[in-house]
Structures are given as C-alpha cells and as structure tokens.
Short mmCIF file of C-alpha atoms and ligand atoms in Angstrom, two decimals:
data_model
loop_
_atom_site.label_atom_id
_atom_site.label_comp_id
_atom_site.label_asym_id
_atom_site.label_seq_id
_atom_site.Cartn_x
_atom_site.Cartn_y
_atom_site.Cartn_z
CA UNK P 1 -39.50 -21.24 -36.25
CA UNK P 2 -40.92 -18.87 -38.84
CA UNK P 3 -42.97 -19.97 -41.82
CA UNK P 4 -44.61 -18.38 -44.83
CA UNK P 5 -48.07 -19.43 -46.02
CA UNK P 6 -48.92 -18.55 -49.63
CA UNK P 7 -52.60 -19.30 -50.14
CA UNK P 8 -55.30 -17.22 -51.82
CA UNK P 9 -58.21 -18.78 -49.94
CA UNK P 10 -58.31 -16.49 -46.91
CA UNK P 11 -60.19 -18.96 -44.77
CA UNK P 12 -57.63 -21.74 -45.28
CA UNK P 13 -54.67 -19.34 -44.95
CA UNK P 14 -55.98 -17.85 -41.72
CA UNK P 15 -56.75 -21.20 -40.15
CA UNK P 16 -53.23 -22.47 -40.99
CA UNK P 17 -51.78 -19.28 -39.45
CA UNK P 18 -53.86 -19.66 -36.31
CA UNK P 19 -52.97 -23.34 -35.94
CA UNK P 20 -49.23 -22.79 -36.28
CA UNK P 21 -49.24 -19.78 -33.99
CA UNK P 22 -50.75 -22.00 -31.31
CA UNK P 23 -47.73 -24.25 -31.84
CA UNK P 24 -45.29 -21.37 -31.15
CA UNK P 25 -44.49 -20.66 -34.82
CA UNK P 26 -44.28 -17.16 -36.29
CA UNK P 27 -46.42 -17.09 -39.44
CA UNK P 28 -46.58 -14.67 -42.38
CA UNK P 29 -49.38 -14.99 -44.91
CA UNK P 30 -49.46 -13.91 -48.54
CA UNK P 31 -52.75 -14.12 -50.42
CA UNK P 32 -51.25 -13.44 -53.87
CA UNK P 33 -48.48 -15.27 -55.68
CA UNK P 34 -46.42 -12.14 -56.32
CA UNK P 35 -46.49 -11.10 -52.64
CA UNK P 36 -45.59 -14.67 -51.67
CA UNK P 37 -42.66 -14.68 -54.03
CA UNK P 38 -41.44 -11.28 -52.77
CA UNK P 39 -41.55 -12.42 -49.14
CA UNK P 40 -40.04 -15.85 -49.88
CA UNK P 41 -37.10 -14.30 -51.72
CA UNK P 42 -36.41 -11.48 -49.25
CA UNK P 43 -37.18 -12.87 -45.78
CA UNK P 44 -35.54 -15.73 -43.94
CA UNK P 45 -38.08 -18.55 -43.46
CA UNK P 46 -37.66 -22.01 -42.02
CA UNK P 47 -40.35 -23.37 -44.34
CA UNK P 48 -42.86 -22.26 -46.98
CA UNK P 49 -46.36 -23.68 -47.40
CA UNK P 50 -47.24 -23.00 -51.01
CA UNK P 51 -50.58 -23.44 -52.72
CA UNK P 52 -50.38 -24.29 -56.42
CA UNK P 53 -53.42 -22.48 -57.79
CA UNK P 54 -52.79 -18.80 -57.09
CA UNK P 55 -53.57 -15.59 -58.93
CA UNK P 56 -50.69 -13.91 -60.84
CA UNK P 57 -47.87 -16.42 -60.34
CA UNK P 58 -48.78 -20.00 -59.45
CA UNK P 59 -47.03 -22.06 -56.79
CA UNK P 60 -45.06 -24.16 -59.26
CA UNK P 61 -43.55 -21.07 -60.87
CA UNK P 62 -42.76 -19.53 -57.48
CA UNK P 63 -40.96 -22.68 -56.41
CA UNK P 64 -38.97 -22.92 -59.64
CA UNK P 65 -37.95 -19.26 -59.38
CA UNK P 66 -36.80 -19.65 -55.77
CA UNK P 67 -34.73 -22.74 -56.55
CA UNK P 68 -33.23 -20.98 -59.57
CA UNK P 69 -32.12 -18.21 -57.20
CA UNK P 70 -30.48 -20.77 -54.93
CA UNK P 71 -33.08 -20.36 -52.18
CA UNK P 72 -33.44 -23.82 -50.66
CA UNK P 73 -36.01 -23.14 -47.95
CA UNK P 74 -38.11 -26.32 -47.59
CA UNK P 75 -41.35 -26.05 -49.56
CA UNK P 76 -44.53 -27.97 -48.85
CA UNK P 77 -47.01 -27.72 -51.72
CA UNK P 78 -50.74 -27.78 -51.27
CA UNK P 79 -52.38 -29.53 -54.20
CA UNK P 80 -56.08 -29.25 -54.82
CA UNK P 81 -57.05 -32.39 -56.63
CA UNK P 82 -54.39 -34.81 -55.61
CA UNK P 83 -53.75 -35.75 -59.19
CA UNK P 84 -50.58 -37.71 -59.72
CA UNK P 85 -49.35 -35.34 -62.43
CA UNK P 86 -49.75 -32.32 -60.15
CA UNK P 87 -47.76 -33.96 -57.34
CA UNK P 88 -45.00 -34.98 -59.73
CA UNK P 89 -44.93 -31.50 -61.22
CA UNK P 90 -44.66 -30.00 -57.73
CA UNK P 91 -41.77 -32.22 -56.73
CA UNK P 92 -40.05 -31.57 -60.05
CA UNK P 93 -40.39 -27.83 -59.46
CA UNK P 94 -38.30 -28.26 -56.31
CA UNK P 95 -40.90 -28.84 -53.61
CA UNK P 96 -39.89 -31.10 -50.73
CA UNK P 97 -43.31 -32.49 -49.91
CA UNK P 98 -46.95 -32.05 -50.82
CA UNK P 99 -50.30 -32.37 -49.15
CA UNK P 100 -53.65 -32.87 -50.85
CA UNK P 101 -56.55 -30.57 -49.95
CA UNK P 102 -58.65 -30.97 -47.90
CA UNK P 103 -56.20 -32.01 -45.21
CA UNK P 104 -56.20 -32.42 -41.45
CA UNK P 105 -54.20 -29.76 -39.63
CA UNK P 106 -52.46 -32.48 -37.57
CA UNK P 107 -51.04 -33.98 -40.75
CA UNK P 108 -49.84 -30.61 -42.03
CA UNK P 109 -48.18 -29.92 -38.67
CA UNK P 110 -46.48 -33.33 -38.61
CA UNK P 111 -45.16 -32.87 -42.15
CA UNK P 112 -43.88 -29.35 -41.40
CA UNK P 113 -42.10 -30.62 -38.29
CA UNK P 114 -40.53 -33.47 -40.28
CA UNK P 115 -39.33 -31.07 -42.99
CA UNK P 116 -37.82 -28.59 -40.57
CA UNK P 117 -35.96 -31.26 -38.63
CA UNK P 118 -32.36 -31.06 -39.66
CA UNK P 119 -30.42 -34.24 -40.43
CA UNK P 120 -28.14 -33.67 -37.43
CA UNK P 121 -31.20 -33.73 -35.17
CA UNK P 122 -32.15 -37.13 -36.51
CA UNK P 123 -31.69 -38.61 -33.04
CA UNK P 124 -35.30 -37.61 -32.49
CA UNK P 125 -37.68 -34.87 -31.65
CA UNK P 126 -35.92 -33.95 -28.43
CA UNK P 127 -33.08 -31.44 -28.56
CA UNK P 128 -30.38 -31.67 -25.89
CA UNK P 129 -27.60 -29.59 -24.49
CA UNK P 130 -25.78 -30.85 -21.42
CA UNK P 131 -28.50 -31.43 -18.79
CA UNK P 132 -31.15 -29.42 -20.69
CA UNK P 133 -33.70 -31.08 -22.95
CA UNK P 134 -36.41 -29.60 -25.15
CA UNK P 135 -39.13 -31.85 -26.50
CA UNK P 136 -40.40 -30.31 -29.75
CA UNK P 137 -43.43 -32.60 -29.88
CA UNK P 138 -44.73 -32.29 -26.33
CA UNK P 139 -43.40 -28.77 -25.69
CA UNK P 140 -41.61 -29.85 -22.56
CA UNK P 141 -38.35 -28.36 -21.32
CA UNK P 142 -36.35 -29.96 -18.54
CA UNK P 143 -33.10 -29.17 -16.82
CA UNK P 144 -31.51 -31.62 -14.45
CA UNK P 145 -34.76 -33.63 -14.58
CA UNK P 146 -36.92 -30.67 -13.49
CA UNK P 147 -39.71 -29.45 -15.74
CA UNK P 148 -39.39 -25.76 -16.68
CA UNK P 149 -42.45 -23.83 -17.83
CA UNK P 150 -41.74 -21.45 -20.69
CA UNK P 151 -43.99 -19.05 -22.56
CA UNK P 152 -44.43 -19.74 -26.25
CA UNK P 153 -41.87 -17.09 -27.33
CA UNK P 154 -39.34 -18.25 -24.72
CA UNK P 155 -39.78 -21.80 -25.98
CA UNK P 156 -39.34 -20.71 -29.60
CA UNK P 157 -36.12 -18.79 -28.81
CA UNK P 158 -34.66 -21.68 -26.82
CA UNK P 159 -35.53 -24.11 -29.62
CA UNK P 160 -33.83 -21.82 -32.15
CA UNK P 161 -30.69 -21.56 -30.00
CA UNK P 162 -30.60 -25.34 -29.51
CA UNK P 163 -31.03 -26.04 -33.23
CA UNK P 164 -27.97 -23.86 -33.83
CA UNK P 165 -25.85 -24.79 -30.85
CA UNK P 166 -22.24 -23.60 -30.89
CA UNK P 167 -23.22 -20.84 -33.33
CA UNK P 168 -23.44 -17.18 -32.43
CA UNK P 169 -26.90 -15.91 -33.30
CA UNK P 170 -27.40 -12.21 -33.86
CA UNK P 171 -30.41 -10.49 -32.35
CA UNK P 172 -31.69 -9.71 -35.87
CA UNK P 173 -31.48 -13.40 -36.79
CA UNK P 174 -33.42 -14.35 -33.69
CA UNK P 175 -36.08 -11.73 -34.50
CA UNK P 176 -36.45 -12.94 -38.08
CA UNK P 177 -37.03 -16.55 -36.99
CA UNK P 178 -39.24 -15.96 -33.99
CA UNK P 179 -41.51 -13.06 -34.91
CA UNK P 180 -43.59 -12.55 -38.03
CA UNK P 181 -43.28 -9.74 -40.56
CA UNK P 182 -45.91 -7.55 -38.91
CA UNK P 183 -44.35 -7.68 -35.47
CA UNK P 184 -42.43 -4.50 -34.77
CA UNK P 185 -39.64 -5.92 -32.65
CA UNK P 186 -36.54 -4.03 -31.55
CA UNK P 187 -33.26 -5.78 -30.74
CA UNK P 188 -33.66 -4.99 -27.04
CA UNK P 189 -36.85 -7.08 -26.98
CA UNK P 190 -34.58 -10.06 -27.64
CA UNK P 191 -32.46 -9.02 -24.65
CA UNK P 192 -35.60 -8.96 -22.52
CA UNK P 193 -36.62 -12.47 -23.61
CA UNK P 194 -33.11 -13.83 -23.13
CA UNK P 195 -33.33 -12.40 -19.60
CA UNK P 196 -36.60 -14.27 -18.98
CA UNK P 197 -35.04 -17.47 -20.30
CA UNK P 198 -31.97 -17.12 -18.08
CA UNK P 199 -34.22 -16.61 -15.09
CA UNK P 200 -35.81 -19.97 -15.85
CA UNK P 201 -33.05 -22.18 -17.19
CA UNK P 202 -29.88 -20.79 -15.56
CA UNK P 203 -30.75 -18.85 -12.42
CA UNK P 204 -32.48 -21.73 -10.55
CA UNK P 205 -29.30 -23.82 -11.04
CA UNK P 206 -26.56 -21.66 -9.45
CA UNK P 207 -24.13 -24.54 -8.99
CA UNK P 208 -24.24 -25.32 -12.71
CA UNK P 209 -22.71 -23.70 -15.74
CA UNK P 210 -24.83 -20.97 -17.36
CA UNK P 211 -26.09 -22.34 -20.67
CA UNK P 212 -26.86 -19.12 -22.55
CA UNK P 213 -23.79 -17.06 -23.35
CA UNK P 214 -23.76 -13.42 -24.41
CA UNK P 215 -21.16 -12.65 -27.05
CA UNK P 216 -20.79 -8.90 -26.64
CA UNK P 217 -21.45 -6.92 -29.78
CA UNK P 218 -22.55 -10.05 -31.64
CA UNK P 219 -25.38 -11.96 -30.01
CA UNK P 220 -26.04 -15.15 -28.11
CA UNK P 221 -25.17 -18.79 -28.20
CA UNK P 222 -25.68 -22.06 -26.45
CA UNK P 223 -22.60 -24.24 -26.43
CA1 LIG D 1 -55.63 -21.56 -54.33
#
C-alpha cells in the first residue's frame, strides 16, 4: 500500500510518514500544495492524506482538481479547526473522509485502513486465497494453519497480490504500490522479493499447489 501525505507542517508530516512506514506502507510526503498536486496526479497512490491549509494551492482545490481529472484515489482531509463548514466543504470537494487536528495516530490508521478496504473485501480484514490467509490488522500470515513470518516488504507485496487476486500484476505496478518515490527500485528487486515469498509460502508446502504464478513477460499473479 502506497500513500501520499500532503502537509506543510514538517513535524506532523514526518510523524505520519514514520507511523505508516512502521505499518508496512510506502509513504511519499509533499510539504507544498503544488508538489502534492503534481505527485497525486502523476503517481499511483492507494490513498492521499491531504491537509486543507497549505501554501500555494490549498487541499480543497487540490481535491477538486483531482476529481475533475477523473482521479478517484481515496482522499482523507485533515481539518484544523473541526468547523462544520470546513468538513462539509471538504466532502463536497470530493474527499472521502476527514479527521480533525490534533488527532491520535491510531484513529488516522484505522480510517486509512477502512478507506483502502475494497468493497469486495468486505468480508473482513483478513484476505484469503485457498489455504493462505493474511490478517491486515494483526499482520499475521498463515498457510495450512501454520504461521509464516514475513518481512514488512514481503507482507506488503503479498497483501497487494491478494487484493488483486486473479489479476496479472506487472513488476512496475508492484514497485509503484510498495516502494515510495525516493526508493530507487529496479524490476529485478521485485523478482528477488517474489523469490523470498515463494521460499516462505510455497516451498515449505511441496505437496500443495504453488500460489504465486509467474506470467512470463508480464508479471505475477495469485489465483
Ligand atoms: Ca497546514
């Protein structure tokens, strides 16, 4: 999961980044509205956390511009005062949710997780494929009832594959959802991580069907 944080208060922006990185998210930060808008309209994010009061372009204008360009990435607005008119204005600008500052990180995390949950995953916070399960809340992966320990990047890749099961995912797509803008990742890094994942979720179960498939020349899929 990759998110964008547009927030001019460096301290708040950096603490949000740090918090989400600990939760296996890739996080880009923009401290100015124009940079935030450029990233939001050119990169592929799973969610945008958008402050309203920003230099240059404010959050409401950014949100309106994105929606006008048919970019429907979920937006969570950060509102300073919690005034009713500001919340209404944010939602009318196309935001999906808002949070009043100051906020507890736990609440921000819970709201982000709720917004990034797709309707088809509404069965809960646990993603399944055959005898594999991935618990997005407790960060627990199991196959055939056995707990599998994954690194944070391995977990993030497996979660991404499971959220798009039966779809072929290109290496570039995987990179753009798992690593942030500053990470200099080559496609063969994805191959390396897929190898690590296979060693953990497929190799220890030789009598079972391999879950991760390589589609030569295209990418990977589960399903
Ligand atoms: Ca601000």
